[in-house]
Tab-separated table of C-alpha atoms in Angstrom:
chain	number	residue	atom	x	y	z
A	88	UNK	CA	187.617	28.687	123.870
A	89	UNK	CA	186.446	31.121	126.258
A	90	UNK	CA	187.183	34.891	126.327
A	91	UNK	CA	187.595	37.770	128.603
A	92	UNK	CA	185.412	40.361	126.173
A	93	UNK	CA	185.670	43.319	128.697
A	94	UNK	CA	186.653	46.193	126.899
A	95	UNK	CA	188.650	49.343	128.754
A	96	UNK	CA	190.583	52.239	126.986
A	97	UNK	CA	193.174	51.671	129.821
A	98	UNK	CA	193.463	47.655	129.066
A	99	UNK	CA	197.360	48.059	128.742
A	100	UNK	CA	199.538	49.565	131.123
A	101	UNK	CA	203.140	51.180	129.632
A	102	UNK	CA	205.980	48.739	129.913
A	103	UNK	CA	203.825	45.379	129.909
A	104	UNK	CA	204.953	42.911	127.452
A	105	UNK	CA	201.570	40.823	126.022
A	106	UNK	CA	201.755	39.161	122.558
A	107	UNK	CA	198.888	39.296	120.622
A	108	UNK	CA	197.354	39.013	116.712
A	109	UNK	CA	195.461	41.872	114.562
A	110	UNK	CA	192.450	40.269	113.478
A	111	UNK	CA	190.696	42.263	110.740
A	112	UNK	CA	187.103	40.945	108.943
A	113	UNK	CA	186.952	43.682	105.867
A	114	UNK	CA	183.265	43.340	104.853
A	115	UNK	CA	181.198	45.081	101.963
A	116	UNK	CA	180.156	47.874	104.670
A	117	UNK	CA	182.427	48.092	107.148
A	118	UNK	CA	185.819	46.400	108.367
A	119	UNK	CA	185.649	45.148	112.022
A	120	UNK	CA	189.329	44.822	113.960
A	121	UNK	CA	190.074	43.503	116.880
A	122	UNK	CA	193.653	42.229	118.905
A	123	UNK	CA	193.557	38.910	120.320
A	124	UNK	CA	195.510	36.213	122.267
A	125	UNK	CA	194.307	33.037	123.659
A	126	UNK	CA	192.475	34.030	126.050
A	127	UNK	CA	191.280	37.772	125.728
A	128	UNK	CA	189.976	39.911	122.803
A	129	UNK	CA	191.464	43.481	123.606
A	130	UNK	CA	188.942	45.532	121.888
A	131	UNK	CA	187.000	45.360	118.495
A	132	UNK	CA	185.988	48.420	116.705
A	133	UNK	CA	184.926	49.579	113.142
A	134	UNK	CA	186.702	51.383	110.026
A	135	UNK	CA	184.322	51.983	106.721
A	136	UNK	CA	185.275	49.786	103.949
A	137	UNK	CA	186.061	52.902	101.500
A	138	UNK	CA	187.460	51.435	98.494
A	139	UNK	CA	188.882	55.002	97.650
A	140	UNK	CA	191.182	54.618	100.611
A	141	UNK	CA	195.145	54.025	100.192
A	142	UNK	CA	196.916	51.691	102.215
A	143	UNK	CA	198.617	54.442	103.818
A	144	UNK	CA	195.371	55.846	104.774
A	145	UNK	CA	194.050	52.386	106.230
A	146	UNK	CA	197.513	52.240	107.930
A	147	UNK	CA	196.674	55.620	109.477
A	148	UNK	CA	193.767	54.625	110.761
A	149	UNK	CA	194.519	51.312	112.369
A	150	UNK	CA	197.241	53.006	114.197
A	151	UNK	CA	194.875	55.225	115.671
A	152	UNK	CA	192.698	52.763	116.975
A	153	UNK	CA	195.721	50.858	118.307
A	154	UNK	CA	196.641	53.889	119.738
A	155	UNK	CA	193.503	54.495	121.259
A	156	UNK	CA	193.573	51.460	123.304
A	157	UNK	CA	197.584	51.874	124.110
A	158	UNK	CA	198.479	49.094	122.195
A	159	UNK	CA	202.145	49.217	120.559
A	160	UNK	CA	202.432	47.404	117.787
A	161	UNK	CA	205.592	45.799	118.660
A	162	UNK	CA	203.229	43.466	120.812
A	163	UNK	CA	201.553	42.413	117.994
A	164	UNK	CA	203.152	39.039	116.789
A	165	UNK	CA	201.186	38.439	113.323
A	166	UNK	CA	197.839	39.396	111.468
A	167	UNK	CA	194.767	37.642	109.728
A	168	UNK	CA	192.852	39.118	107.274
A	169	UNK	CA	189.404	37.683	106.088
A	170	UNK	CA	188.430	39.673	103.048
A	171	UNK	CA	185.055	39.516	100.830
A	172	UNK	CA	185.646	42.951	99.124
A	173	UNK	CA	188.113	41.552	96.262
A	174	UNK	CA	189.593	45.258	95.145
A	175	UNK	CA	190.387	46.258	98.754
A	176	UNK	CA	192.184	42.801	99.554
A	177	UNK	CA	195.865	44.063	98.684
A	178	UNK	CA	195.041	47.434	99.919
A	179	UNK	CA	194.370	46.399	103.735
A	180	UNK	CA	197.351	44.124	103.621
A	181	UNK	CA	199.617	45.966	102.591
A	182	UNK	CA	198.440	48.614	105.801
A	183	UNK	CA	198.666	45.488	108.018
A	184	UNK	CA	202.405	44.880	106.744
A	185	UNK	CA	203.507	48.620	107.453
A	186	UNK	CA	202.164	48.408	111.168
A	187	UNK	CA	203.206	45.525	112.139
A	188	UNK	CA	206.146	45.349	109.954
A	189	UNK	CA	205.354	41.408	108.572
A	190	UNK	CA	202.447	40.054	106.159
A	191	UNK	CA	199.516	38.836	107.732
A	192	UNK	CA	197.820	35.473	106.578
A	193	UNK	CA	194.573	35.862	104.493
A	194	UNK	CA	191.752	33.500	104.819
A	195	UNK	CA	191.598	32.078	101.077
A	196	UNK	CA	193.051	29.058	98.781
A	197	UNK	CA	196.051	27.562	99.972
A	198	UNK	CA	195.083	28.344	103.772
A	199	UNK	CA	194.669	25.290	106.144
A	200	UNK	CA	190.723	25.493	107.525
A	201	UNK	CA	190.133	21.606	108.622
A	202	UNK	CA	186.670	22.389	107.398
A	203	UNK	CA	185.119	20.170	105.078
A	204	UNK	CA	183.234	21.851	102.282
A	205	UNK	CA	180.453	19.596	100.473
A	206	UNK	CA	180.110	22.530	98.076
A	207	UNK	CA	179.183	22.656	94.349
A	208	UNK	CA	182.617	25.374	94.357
A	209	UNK	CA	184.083	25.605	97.313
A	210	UNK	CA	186.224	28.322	95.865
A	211	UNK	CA	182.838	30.833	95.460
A	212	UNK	CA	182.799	30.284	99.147
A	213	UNK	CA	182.830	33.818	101.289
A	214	UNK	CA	186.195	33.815	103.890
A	215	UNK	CA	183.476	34.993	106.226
A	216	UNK	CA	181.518	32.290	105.926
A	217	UNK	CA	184.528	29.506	106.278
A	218	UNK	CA	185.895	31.462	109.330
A	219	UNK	CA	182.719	31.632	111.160
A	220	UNK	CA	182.269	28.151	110.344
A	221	UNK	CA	185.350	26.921	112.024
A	222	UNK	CA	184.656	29.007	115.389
A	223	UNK	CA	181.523	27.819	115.235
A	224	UNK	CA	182.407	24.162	115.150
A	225	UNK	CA	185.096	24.738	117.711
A	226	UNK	CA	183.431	26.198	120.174
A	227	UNK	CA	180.015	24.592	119.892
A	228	UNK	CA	180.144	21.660	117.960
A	229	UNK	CA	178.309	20.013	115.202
A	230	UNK	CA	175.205	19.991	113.603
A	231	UNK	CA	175.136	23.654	113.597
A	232	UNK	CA	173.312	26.646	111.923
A	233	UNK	CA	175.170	29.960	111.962
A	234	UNK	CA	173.665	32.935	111.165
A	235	UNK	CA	175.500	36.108	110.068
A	236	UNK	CA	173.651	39.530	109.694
A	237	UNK	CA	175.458	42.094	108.234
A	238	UNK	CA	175.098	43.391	104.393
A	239	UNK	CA	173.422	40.438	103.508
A	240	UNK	CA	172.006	37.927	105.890
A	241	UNK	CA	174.073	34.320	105.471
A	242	UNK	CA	173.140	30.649	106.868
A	243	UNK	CA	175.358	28.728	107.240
A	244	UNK	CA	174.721	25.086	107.699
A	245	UNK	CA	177.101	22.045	109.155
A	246	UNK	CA	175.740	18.674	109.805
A	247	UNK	CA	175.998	16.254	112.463
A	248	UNK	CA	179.572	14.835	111.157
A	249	UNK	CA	181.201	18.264	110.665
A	250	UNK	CA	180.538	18.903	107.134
A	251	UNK	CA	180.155	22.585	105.750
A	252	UNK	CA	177.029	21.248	103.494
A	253	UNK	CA	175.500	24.943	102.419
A	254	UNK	CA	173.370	27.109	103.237
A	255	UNK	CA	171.480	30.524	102.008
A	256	UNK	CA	171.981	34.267	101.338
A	257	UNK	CA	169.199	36.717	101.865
A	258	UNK	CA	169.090	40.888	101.359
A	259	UNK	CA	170.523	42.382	105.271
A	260	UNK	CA	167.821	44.247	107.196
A	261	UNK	CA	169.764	47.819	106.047
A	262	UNK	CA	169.470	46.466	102.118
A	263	UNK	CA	165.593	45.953	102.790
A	264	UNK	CA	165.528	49.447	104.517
A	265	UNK	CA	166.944	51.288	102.038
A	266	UNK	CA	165.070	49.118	99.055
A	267	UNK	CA	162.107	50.271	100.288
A	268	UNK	CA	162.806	53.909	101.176
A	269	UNK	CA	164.530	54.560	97.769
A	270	UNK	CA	162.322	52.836	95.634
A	271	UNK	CA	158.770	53.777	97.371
A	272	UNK	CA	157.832	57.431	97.067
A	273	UNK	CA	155.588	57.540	100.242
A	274	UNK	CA	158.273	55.796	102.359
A	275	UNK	CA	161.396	56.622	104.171
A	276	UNK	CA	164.215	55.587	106.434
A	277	UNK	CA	162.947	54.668	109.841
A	278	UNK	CA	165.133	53.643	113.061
A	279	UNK	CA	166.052	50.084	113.417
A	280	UNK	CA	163.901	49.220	116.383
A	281	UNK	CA	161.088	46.676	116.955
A	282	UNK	CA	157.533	48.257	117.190
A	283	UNK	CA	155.566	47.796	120.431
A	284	UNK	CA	153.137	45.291	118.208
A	285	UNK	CA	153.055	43.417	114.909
A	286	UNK	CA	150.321	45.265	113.250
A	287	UNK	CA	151.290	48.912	112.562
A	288	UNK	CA	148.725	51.552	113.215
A	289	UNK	CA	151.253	54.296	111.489
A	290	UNK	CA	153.641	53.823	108.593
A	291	UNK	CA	156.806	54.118	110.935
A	292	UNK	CA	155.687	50.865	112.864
A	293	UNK	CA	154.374	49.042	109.588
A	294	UNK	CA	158.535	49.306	108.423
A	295	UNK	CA	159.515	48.543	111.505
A	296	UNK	CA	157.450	45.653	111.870
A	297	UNK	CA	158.052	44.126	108.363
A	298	UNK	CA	161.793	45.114	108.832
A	299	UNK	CA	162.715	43.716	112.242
A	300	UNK	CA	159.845	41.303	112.641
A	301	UNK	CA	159.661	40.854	109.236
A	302	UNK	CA	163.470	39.218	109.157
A	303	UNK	CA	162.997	37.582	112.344
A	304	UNK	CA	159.546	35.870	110.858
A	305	UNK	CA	161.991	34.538	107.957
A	306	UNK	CA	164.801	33.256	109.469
A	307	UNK	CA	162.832	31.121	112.184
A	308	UNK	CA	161.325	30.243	109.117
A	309	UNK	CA	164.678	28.999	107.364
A	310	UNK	CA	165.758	27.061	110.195
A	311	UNK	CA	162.343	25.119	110.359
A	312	UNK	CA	163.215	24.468	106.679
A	313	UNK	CA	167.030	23.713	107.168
A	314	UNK	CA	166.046	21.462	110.360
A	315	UNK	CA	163.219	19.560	108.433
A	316	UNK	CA	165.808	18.625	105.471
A	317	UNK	CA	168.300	17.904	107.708
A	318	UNK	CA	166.137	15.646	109.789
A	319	UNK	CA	167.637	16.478	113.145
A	320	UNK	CA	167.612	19.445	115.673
A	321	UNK	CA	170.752	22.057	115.402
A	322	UNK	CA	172.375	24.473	117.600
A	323	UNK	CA	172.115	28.036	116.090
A	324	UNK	CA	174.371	30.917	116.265
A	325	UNK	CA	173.763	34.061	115.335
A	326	UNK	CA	176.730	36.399	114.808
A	327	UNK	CA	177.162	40.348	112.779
A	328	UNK	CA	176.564	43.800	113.442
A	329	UNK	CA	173.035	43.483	113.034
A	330	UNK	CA	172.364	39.897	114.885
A	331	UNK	CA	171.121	41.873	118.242
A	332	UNK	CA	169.055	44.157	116.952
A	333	UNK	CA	166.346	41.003	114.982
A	334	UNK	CA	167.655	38.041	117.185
A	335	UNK	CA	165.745	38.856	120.158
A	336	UNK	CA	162.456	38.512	118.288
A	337	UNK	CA	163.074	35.495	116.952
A	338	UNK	CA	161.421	32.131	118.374
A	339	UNK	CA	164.102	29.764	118.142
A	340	UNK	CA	166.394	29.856	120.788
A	341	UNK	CA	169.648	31.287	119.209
A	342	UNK	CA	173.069	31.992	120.794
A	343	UNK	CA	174.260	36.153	119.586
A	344	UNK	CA	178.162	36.155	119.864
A	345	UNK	CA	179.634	38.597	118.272
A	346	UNK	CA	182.749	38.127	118.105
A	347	UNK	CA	182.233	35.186	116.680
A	348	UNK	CA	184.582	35.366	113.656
A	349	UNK	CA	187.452	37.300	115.450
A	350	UNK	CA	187.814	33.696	117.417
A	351	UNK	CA	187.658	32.342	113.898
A	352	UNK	CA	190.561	34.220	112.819
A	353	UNK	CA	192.489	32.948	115.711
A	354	UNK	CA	191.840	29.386	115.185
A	355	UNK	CA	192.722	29.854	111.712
A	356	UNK	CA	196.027	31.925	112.834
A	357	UNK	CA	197.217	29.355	115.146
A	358	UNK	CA	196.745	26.646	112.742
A	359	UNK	CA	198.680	28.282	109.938
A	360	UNK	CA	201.230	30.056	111.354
């Protein structure tokens, strides 16, 4: 699956016909949207995950950003939802259904994946991680680690015969910032960008350097650990809002897409609908 990820405010011209599918990842922080077809994603952009929002109010603002990119919503054809913020499920569905007029499919029990889950609970699962786990294996195969870095920081691990066998969960590099600046008096909220050197010579680099260096330290650490258990070499993916900001200073050569679970959604759409 290859896309066209150019992104234009003037990507639709009045009058042309192209049928497409709303693609929406609603995550502890932030929802991430994006309209896709098989061979282009249209645009991707960002609404807050407020759960004090309606679903008029979510409506409101999809149609804005559809808007935005001159997108009528007529040339939508269906709608995907992957959801890990349980109260706001219903909410952002039921928006979906008044824009497009039909309810979209959400990524949960009941929903055909192909992926096979060697999981204590399957059902504890995150959507996220199931539908980054199925682009992942469809675009670049198996034995694969994927890494996604948004509120938390998830690996996800599939061995060499497909299998979705676990992985780990650690605090996201804005949960460590904020930790720290909250709970230490002398400390504070510094930008999110990698000192010129490892050892700090003023308290802005030392966070910077355990933050971004820090997190790139431990997850080239957790894949020598993953890849040592597993007993065999992996490709790794790193994918979330966060991914190119700590990626780059990792060791381990690691592929950043991120759009990585929009391409999910459409797999998921296609095989479902």
């Amino acid at each position: 699956m290859e896309y066209n990820l150019s992104i234009s405010h003037d990507i639709i011209k009045k009058g042309t016909l192209i049928i497409m599918i709303l693609a929406i990842d609603m995550g502890n922080t932030s929802a991430v949207l994006g309209c896709i077809d098989d061979e282009r994603i249209y645009f991707t952009e960002e609404l807050s995950s407020d759960r004090s929002k309606s679903a008029l109010e979510y409506a409101m603002a999809i149609k804005t950003v559809l808007e935005l990119y001159n997108i009528d919503s007529a040339n939508i054809s269906g709608a995907i939802i992957s959801c890990v913020v349980p109260s706001l499920l219903q909410v952002i569905s039921r928006a979906v259904t008044k824009i497009i007029g039909q309810t979209p499919l959400i990524v949960g029990p009941g929903l055909k994946t192909g992926l096979n889950l060697k999981m204590d609970n399957a059902r504890e699962m995150g959507s996220d991680l199931i539908v980054d786990s199925v682009a992942g294996i469809n675009i670049y195969g198996a034995p694969l680690i994927i890494i996604d870095m948004g509120t938390a920081t998830t690996i996800s691990v599939i061995d060499n015969e497909r299998n979705y066998i676990g992985g780990a969960i650690t605090p996201g590099v804005n949960i460590a910032m904020n930790a720290l600046s909250s709970s230490a008096a002398q400390l504070f909220n510094v930008g999110l960008q990698a000192p010129s050197r490892v050892i700090g010579k003023n308290t802005v680099e030392c966070m910077q350097s355990g933050i971004i260096l820090g997190n790139a330290s431990c997850i080239d650490g957790m894949i020598d650990r993953i890849e040592d258990e597993l007993g065999y070499k992996t490709t790794i993916v790193a994918t979330g809002g966060l991914s190119s900001v700590v990626i780059p200073h990792c060791r381990h050569d690691i592929i950043i897409e991120k759009n990585l679970l929009l391409m999910g959604l459409k797999l998921l759409y296609d095989k479902n609908a």
